[in-house]
Tab-separated table of C-alpha atoms in Angstrom:
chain	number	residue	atom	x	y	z
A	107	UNK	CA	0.000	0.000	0.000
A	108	UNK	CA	3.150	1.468	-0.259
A	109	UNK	CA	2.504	4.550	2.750
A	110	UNK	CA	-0.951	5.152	2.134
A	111	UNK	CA	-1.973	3.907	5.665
A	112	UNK	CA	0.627	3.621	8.735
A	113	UNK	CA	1.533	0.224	8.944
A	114	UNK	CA	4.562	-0.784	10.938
A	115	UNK	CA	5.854	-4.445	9.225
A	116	UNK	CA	7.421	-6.542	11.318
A	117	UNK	CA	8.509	-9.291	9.248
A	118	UNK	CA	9.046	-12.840	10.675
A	119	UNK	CA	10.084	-15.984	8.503
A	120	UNK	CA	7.859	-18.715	8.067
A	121	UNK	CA	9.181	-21.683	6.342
A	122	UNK	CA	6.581	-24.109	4.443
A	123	UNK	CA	9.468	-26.680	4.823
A	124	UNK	CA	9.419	-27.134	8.393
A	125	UNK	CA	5.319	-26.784	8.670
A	126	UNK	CA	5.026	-29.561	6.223
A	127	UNK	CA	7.503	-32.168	7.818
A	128	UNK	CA	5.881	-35.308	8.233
A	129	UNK	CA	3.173	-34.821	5.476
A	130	UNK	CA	2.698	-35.926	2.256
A	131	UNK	CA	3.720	-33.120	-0.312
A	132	UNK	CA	3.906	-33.173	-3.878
A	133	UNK	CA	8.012	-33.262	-4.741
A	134	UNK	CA	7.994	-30.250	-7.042
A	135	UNK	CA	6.770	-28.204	-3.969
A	136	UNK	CA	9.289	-30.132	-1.617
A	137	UNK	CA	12.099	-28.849	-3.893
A	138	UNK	CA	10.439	-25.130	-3.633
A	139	UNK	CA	9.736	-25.780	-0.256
A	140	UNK	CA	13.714	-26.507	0.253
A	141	UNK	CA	14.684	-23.206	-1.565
A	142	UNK	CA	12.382	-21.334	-0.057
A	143	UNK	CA	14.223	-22.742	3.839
A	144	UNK	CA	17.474	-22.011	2.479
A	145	UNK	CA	16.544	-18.120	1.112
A	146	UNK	CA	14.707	-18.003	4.594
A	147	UNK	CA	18.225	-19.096	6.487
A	148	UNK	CA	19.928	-15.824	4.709
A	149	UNK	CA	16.869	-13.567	5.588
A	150	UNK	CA	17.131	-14.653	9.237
A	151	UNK	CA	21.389	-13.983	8.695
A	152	UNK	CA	20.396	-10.578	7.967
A	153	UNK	CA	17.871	-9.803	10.170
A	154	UNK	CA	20.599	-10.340	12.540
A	155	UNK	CA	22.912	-8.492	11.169
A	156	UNK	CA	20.566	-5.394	9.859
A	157	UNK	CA	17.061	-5.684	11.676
A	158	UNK	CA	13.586	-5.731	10.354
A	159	UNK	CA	14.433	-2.875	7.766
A	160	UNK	CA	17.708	-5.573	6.720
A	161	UNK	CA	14.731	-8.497	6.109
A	162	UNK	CA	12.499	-6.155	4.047
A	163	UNK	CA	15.655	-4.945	1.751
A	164	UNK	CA	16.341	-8.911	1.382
A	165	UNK	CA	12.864	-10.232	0.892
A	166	UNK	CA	12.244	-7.468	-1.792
A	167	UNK	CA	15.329	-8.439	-3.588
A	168	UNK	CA	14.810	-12.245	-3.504
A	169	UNK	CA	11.337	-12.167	-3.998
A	170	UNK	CA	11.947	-9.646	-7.492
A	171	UNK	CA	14.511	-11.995	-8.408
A	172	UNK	CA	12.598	-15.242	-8.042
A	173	UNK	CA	8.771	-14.584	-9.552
A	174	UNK	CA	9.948	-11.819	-11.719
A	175	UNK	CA	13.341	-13.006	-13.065
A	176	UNK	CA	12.981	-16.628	-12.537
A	177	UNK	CA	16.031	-17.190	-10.560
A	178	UNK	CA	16.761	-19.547	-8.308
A	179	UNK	CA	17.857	-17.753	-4.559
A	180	UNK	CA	19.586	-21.029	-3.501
A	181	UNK	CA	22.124	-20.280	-5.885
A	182	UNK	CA	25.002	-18.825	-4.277
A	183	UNK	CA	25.774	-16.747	-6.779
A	184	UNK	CA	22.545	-15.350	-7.485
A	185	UNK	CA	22.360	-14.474	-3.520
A	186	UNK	CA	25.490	-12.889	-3.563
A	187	UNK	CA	24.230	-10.627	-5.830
A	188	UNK	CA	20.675	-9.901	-4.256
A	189	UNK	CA	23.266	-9.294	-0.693
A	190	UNK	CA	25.401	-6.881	-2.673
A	191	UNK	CA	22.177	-4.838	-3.710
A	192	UNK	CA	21.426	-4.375	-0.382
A	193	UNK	CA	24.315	-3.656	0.369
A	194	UNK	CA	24.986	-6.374	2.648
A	195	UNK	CA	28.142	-8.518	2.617
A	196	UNK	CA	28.285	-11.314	0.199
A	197	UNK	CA	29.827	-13.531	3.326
A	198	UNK	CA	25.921	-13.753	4.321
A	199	UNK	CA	25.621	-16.109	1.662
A	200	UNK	CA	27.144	-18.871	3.713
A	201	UNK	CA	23.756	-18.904	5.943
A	202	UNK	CA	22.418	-20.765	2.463
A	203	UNK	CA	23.327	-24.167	4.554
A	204	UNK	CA	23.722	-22.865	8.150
A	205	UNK	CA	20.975	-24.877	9.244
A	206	UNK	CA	21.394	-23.549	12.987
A	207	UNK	CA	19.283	-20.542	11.638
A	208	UNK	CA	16.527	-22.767	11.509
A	209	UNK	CA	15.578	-22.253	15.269
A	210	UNK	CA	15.401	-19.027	14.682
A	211	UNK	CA	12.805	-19.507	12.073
A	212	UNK	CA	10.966	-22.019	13.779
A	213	UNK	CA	11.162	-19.640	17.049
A	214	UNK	CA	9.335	-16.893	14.197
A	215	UNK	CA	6.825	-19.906	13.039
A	216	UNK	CA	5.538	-20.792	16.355
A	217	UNK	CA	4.824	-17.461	17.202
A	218	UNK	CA	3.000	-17.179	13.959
A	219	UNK	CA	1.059	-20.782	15.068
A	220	UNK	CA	0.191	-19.739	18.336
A	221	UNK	CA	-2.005	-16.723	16.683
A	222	UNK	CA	-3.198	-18.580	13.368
A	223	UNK	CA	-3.190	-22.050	13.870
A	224	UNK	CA	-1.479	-25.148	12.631
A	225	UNK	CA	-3.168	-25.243	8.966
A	226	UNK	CA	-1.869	-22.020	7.635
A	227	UNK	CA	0.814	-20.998	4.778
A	228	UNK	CA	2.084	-17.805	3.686
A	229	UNK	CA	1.602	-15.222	3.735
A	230	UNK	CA	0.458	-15.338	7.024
A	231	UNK	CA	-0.566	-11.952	8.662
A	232	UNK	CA	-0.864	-10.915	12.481
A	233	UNK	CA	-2.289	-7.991	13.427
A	234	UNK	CA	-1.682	-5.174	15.531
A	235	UNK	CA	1.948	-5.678	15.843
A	236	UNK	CA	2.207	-8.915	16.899
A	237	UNK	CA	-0.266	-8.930	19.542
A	238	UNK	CA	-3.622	-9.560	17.267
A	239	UNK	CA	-5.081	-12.209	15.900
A	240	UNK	CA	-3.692	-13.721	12.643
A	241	UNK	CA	-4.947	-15.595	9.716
A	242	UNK	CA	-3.204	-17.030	6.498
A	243	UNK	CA	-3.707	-14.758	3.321
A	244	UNK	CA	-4.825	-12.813	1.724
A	245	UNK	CA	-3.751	-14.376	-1.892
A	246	UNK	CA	-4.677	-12.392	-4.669
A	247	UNK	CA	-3.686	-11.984	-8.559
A	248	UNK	CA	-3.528	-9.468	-9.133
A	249	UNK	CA	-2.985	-7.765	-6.553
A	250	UNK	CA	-5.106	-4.324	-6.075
A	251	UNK	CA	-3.412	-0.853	-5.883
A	252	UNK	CA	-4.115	2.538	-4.697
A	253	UNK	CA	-7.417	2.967	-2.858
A	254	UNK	CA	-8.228	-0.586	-3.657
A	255	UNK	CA	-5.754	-1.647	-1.686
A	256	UNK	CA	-6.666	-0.001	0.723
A	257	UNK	CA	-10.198	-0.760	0.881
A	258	UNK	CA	-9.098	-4.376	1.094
A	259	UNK	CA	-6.963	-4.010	3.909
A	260	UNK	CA	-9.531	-2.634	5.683
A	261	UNK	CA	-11.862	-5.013	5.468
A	262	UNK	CA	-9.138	-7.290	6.141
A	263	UNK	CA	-8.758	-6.291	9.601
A	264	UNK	CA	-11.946	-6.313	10.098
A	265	UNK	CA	-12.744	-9.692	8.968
A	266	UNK	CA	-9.162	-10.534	10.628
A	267	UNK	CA	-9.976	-9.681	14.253
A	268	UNK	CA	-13.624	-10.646	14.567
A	269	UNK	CA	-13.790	-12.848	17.075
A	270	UNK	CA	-14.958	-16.497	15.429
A	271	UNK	CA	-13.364	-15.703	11.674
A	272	UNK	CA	-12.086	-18.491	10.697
A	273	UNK	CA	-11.668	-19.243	7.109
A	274	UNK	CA	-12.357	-17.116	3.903
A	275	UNK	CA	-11.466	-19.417	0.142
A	276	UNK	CA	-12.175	-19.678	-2.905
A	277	UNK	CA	-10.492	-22.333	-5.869
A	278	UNK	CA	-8.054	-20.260	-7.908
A	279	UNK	CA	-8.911	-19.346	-11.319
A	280	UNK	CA	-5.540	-17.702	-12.692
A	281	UNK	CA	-2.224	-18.097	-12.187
A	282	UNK	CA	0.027	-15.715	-10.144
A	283	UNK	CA	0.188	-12.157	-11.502
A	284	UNK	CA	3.200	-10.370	-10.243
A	285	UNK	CA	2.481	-6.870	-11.770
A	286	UNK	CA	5.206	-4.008	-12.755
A	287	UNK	CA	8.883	-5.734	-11.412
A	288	UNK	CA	10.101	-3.818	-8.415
A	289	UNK	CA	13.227	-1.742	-9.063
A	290	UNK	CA	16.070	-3.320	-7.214
């Protein structure tokens, strides 16, 4: 909504990797599931490093190069260059494998669990910093802009912290729609 309301984002990692161990998934999504862990192991690296604004920096980078260039952000290479964007150091790239990062995710993930439930994905959203309720979603393509946006956030948090909400879905109809690639 890019500062049309005044929403503080505080972003936490949420790994569809470790929520789906133990159940039966498809392999293509266990291989995105995998690169998705391993991207999620460098966000944590740099949350640690450079804080929330760090994670935002790295997630928009990651996320432009994956759905909009089709990259793959396992590659160490490819990270290396999404760190050096940011201006971050390249040496981040190591947290690719440092799977001691993952308890820091998981730490994020149960947090996440403990407001939205076990049977959730991403994005996942929790309200009023941290201290609401939270619900998977919303997943939309396109996405809205401008006042639309806003209208839908809106109603969002309303539907979002009514007491009882539990579930809004509907079978998909089109593929993702990433819109205008974000200038990294």
């Amino acid at each position: 909504m890019g500062g049309q309301k005044d929403i503080s984002v505080h972003w936490k990692l949420f790994s569809l990797r470790i929520i789906n161990k133990g159940r039966r998934v498809r392999k293509d999504f266990r291989i995105l599931h995998e690169i998705g862990l391993k991207a999620l192991r460098v966000a944590a690296a740099v949350r640690r490093d450079f804080g929330n604004i760090g994670v935002e920096k790295i997630y928009t980078v990651m996320g432009t190069f994956y759905h909009h260039d089709h990259r793959h952000i396992d590659d160490p290479f490819t990270m290396e260059e999404a760190l050096r964007i940011c201006d971050f150091p390249v040496g981040l790239t190591k947290a690719l494998k440092d799977k001691t990062l993952d308890s820091e995710i998981e730490g994020d993930m149960a947090l996440a669990i403990d407001k939205a439930g076990k049977d959730v994905g991403v994005p996942l959203i929790v309200l009023n910093g941290g201290r609401g309720d939270g619900f998977f979603g919303p997943v939309l393509s396109p996405a809205p802009r401008g006042k639309k946006a806003v209208k839908l956030w809106d109603a969002l948090v309303t539907v979002g912290s009514t007491p009882g909400f539990f579930e809004l879905k509907r079978t998909r109809s089109t593929g993702p729609v990433f819109g205008h690639r974000p200038k990294v």
